[in-house]
mmCIF file of C-alpha atoms in Angstrom:
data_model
loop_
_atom_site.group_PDB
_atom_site.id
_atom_site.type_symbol
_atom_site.label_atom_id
_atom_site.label_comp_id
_atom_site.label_asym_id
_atom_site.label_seq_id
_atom_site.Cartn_x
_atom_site.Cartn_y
_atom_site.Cartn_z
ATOM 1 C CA UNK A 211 12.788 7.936 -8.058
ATOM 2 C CA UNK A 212 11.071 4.482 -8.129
ATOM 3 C CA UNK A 213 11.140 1.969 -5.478
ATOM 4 C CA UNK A 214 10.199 -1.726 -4.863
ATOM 5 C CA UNK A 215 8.384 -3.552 -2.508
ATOM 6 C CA UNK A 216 11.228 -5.982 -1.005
ATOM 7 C CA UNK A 217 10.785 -9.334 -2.554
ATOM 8 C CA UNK A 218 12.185 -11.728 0.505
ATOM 9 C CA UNK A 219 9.076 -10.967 2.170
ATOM 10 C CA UNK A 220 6.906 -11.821 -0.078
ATOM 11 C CA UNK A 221 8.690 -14.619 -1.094
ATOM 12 C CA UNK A 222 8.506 -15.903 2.709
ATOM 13 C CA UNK A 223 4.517 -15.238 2.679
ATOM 14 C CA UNK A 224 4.333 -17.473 -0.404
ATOM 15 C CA UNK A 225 6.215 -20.616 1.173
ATOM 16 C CA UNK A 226 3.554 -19.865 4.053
ATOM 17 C CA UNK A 227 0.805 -20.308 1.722
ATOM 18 C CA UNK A 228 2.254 -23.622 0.069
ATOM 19 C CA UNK A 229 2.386 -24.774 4.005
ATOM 20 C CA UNK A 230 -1.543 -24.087 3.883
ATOM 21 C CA UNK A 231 -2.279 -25.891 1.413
ATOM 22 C CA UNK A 232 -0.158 -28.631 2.520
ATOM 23 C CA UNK A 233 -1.720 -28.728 5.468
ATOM 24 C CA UNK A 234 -5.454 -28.262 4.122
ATOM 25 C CA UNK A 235 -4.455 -31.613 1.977
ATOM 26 C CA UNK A 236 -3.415 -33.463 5.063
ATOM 27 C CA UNK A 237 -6.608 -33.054 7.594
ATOM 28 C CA UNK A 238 -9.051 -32.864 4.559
ATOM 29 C CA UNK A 239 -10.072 -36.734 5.279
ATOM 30 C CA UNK A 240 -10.729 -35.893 9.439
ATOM 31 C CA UNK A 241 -11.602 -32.362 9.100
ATOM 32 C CA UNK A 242 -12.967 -31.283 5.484
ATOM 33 C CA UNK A 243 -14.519 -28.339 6.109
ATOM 34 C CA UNK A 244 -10.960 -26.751 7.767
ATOM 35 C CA UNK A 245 -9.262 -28.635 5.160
ATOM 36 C CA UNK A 246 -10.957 -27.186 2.335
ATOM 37 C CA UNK A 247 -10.713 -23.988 3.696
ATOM 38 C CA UNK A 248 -6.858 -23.890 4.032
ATOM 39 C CA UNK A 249 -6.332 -25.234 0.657
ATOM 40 C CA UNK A 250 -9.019 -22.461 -1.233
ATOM 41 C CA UNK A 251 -7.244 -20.040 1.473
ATOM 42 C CA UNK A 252 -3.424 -20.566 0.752
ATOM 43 C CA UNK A 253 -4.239 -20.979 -3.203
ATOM 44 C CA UNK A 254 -5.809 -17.355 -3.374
ATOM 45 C CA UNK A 255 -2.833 -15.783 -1.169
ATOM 46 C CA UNK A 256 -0.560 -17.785 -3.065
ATOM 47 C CA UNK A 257 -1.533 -16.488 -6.608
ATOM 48 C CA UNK A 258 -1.699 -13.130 -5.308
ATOM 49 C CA UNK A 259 2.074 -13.487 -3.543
ATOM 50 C CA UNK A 260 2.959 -14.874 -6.976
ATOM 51 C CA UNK A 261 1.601 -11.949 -8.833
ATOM 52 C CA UNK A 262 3.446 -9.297 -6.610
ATOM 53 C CA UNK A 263 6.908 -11.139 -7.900
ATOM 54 C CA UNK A 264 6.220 -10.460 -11.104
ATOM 55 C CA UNK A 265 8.536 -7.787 -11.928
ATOM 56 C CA UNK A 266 6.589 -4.266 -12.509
ATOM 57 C CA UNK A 267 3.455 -5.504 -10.355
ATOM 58 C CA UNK A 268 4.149 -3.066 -7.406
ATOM 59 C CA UNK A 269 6.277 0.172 -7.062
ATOM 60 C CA UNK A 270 6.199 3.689 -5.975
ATOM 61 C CA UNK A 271 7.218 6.521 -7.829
ATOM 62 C CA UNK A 272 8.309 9.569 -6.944
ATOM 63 C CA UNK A 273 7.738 11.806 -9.766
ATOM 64 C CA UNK A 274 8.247 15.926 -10.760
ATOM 65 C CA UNK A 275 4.034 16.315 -10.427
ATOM 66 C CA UNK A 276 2.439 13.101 -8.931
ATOM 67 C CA UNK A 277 2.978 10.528 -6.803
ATOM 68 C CA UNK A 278 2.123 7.284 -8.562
ATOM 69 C CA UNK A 279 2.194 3.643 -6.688
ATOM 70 C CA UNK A 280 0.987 0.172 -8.597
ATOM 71 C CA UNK A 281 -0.462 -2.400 -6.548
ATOM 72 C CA UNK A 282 -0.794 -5.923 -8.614
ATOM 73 C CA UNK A 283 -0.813 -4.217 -12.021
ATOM 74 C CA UNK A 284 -3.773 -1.154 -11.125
ATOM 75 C CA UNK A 285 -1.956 2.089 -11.441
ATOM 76 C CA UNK A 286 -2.878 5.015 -8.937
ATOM 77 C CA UNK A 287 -1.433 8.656 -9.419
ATOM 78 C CA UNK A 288 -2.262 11.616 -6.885
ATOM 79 C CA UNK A 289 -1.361 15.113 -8.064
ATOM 80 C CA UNK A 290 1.451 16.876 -5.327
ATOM 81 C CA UNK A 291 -1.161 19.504 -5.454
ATOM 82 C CA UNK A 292 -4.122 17.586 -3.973
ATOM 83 C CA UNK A 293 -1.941 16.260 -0.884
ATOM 84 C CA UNK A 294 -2.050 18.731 1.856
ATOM 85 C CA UNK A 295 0.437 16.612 4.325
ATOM 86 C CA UNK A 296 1.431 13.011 4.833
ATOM 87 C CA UNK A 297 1.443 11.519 8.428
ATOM 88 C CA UNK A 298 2.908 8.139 9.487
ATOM 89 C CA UNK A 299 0.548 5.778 11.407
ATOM 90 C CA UNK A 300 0.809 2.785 13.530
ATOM 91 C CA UNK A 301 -1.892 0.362 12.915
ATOM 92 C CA UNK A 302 -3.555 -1.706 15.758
ATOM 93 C CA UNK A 303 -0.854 -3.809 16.253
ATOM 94 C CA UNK A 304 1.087 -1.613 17.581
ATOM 95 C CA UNK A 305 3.454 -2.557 15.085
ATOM 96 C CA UNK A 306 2.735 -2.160 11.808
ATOM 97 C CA UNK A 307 3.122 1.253 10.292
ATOM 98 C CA UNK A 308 1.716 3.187 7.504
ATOM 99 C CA UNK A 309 2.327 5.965 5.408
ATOM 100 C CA UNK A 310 -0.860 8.553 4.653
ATOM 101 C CA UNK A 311 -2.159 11.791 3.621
ATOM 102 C CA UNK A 312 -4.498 13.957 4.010
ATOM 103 C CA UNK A 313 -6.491 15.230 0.625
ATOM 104 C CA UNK A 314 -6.466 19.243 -0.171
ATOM 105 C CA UNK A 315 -10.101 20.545 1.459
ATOM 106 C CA UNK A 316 -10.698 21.027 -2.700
ATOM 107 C CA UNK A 317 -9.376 17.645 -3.385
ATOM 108 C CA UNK A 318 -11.583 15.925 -1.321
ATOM 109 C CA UNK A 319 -14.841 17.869 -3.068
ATOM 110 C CA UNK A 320 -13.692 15.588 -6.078
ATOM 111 C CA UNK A 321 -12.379 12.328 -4.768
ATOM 112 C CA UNK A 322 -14.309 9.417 -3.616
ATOM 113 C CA UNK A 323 -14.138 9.234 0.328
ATOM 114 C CA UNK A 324 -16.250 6.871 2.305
ATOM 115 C CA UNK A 325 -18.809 8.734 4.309
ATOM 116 C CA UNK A 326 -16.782 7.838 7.148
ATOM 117 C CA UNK A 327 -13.911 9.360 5.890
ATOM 118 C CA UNK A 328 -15.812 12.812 5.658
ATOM 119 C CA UNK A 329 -15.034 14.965 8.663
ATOM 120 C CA UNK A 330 -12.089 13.024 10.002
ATOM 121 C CA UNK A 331 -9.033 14.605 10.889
ATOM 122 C CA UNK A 332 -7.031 12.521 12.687
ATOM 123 C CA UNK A 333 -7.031 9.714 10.291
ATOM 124 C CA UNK A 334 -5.679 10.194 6.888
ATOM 125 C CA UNK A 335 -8.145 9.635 3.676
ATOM 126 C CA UNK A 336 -5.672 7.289 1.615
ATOM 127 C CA UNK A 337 -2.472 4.928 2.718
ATOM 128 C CA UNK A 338 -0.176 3.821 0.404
ATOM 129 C CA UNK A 339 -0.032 -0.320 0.182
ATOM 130 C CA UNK A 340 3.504 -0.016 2.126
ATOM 131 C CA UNK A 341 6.891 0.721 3.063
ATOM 132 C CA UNK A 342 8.736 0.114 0.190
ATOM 133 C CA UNK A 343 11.300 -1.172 2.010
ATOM 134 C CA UNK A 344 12.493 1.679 4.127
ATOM 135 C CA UNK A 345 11.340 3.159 7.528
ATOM 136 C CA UNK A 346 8.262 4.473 8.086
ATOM 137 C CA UNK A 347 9.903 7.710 8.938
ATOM 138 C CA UNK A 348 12.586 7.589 6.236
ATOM 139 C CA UNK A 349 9.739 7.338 3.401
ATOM 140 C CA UNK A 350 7.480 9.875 4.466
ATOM 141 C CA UNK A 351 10.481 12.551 5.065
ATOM 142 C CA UNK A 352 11.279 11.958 1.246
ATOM 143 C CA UNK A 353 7.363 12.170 0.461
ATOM 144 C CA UNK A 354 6.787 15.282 2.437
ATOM 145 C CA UNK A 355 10.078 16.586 0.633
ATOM 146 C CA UNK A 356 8.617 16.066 -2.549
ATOM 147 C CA UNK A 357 5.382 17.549 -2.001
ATOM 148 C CA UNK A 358 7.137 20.417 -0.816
ATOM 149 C CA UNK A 359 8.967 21.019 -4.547
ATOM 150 C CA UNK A 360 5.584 19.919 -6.419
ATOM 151 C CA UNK A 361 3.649 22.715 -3.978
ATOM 152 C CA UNK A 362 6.617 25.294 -4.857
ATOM 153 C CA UNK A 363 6.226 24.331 -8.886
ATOM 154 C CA UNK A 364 2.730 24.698 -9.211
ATOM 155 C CA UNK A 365 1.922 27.879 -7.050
#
């Protein structure tokens, strides 16, 4: 199963950036340091907004042994075996949520953790970039399915 990162959001973050740089043009005379900043600001965000419509850029993909996700082009792929649960979070916002997991206790011998990360338990070691599209609960029941069949396969 694949999935996409809804476009109309991203689409709406992009016409937000143009406004930035629209706006970084118009005070640059009376305020040039602010001005600059808007216009180097909403460029960056732009291209990167840009970049996620390309099609194939982002997705998530639910696959027989691994769980694989691209974020602007980079490919990431974690085994079903080295995932010992997901967990949904809410972010500081209070609204915002996130979908985790928690690394096998061997998986985490071999994967690069911040030191921070070491010893945590109530905060998972890797998030994926988002929702996909779906609720935060809906996702991680079909993740947590998944992980399930992969465990089941490989014992």
């Amino acid at each position: 199963m694949k999935y996409y990162p809804p476009k109309t959001r991203t689409m709406l973050l992009l016409v937000a950036m143009v406004g930035f740089v629209v706006s970084g043009f118009a005070i640059r005379a009376n305020q040039p340091v602010l001005g600059w900043s808007g216009i180097i600001f909403g460029t960056l965000a732009g291209v990167n907004f840009l970049i996620q419509l390309v099609p194939g850029s982002a997705f998530l993909s639910i696959e027989e042994d691994v769980l694989r996700y691209r974020v602007l082009f980079r490919d990431h792929q974690v085994p079903w075996g080295d995932i010992r649960k997901f967990s949904a979070m809410t972010m500081r916002d209070g609204r915002t949520q996130r979908i985790g997991w928690f690394y096998t206790a061997k998986a985490r011998e071999t994967r690069p953790l911040p030191p921070e990360a070491k010893g945590m338990e109530k905060i998972p070691d890797a998030f994926l970039p988002e929702l996909y599209g779906m609720k935060a609960e809906e996702l991680l029941e079909k993740l947590e399915d998944e992980r399930r069949k992969g465990k089941t396969k490989s014992s």
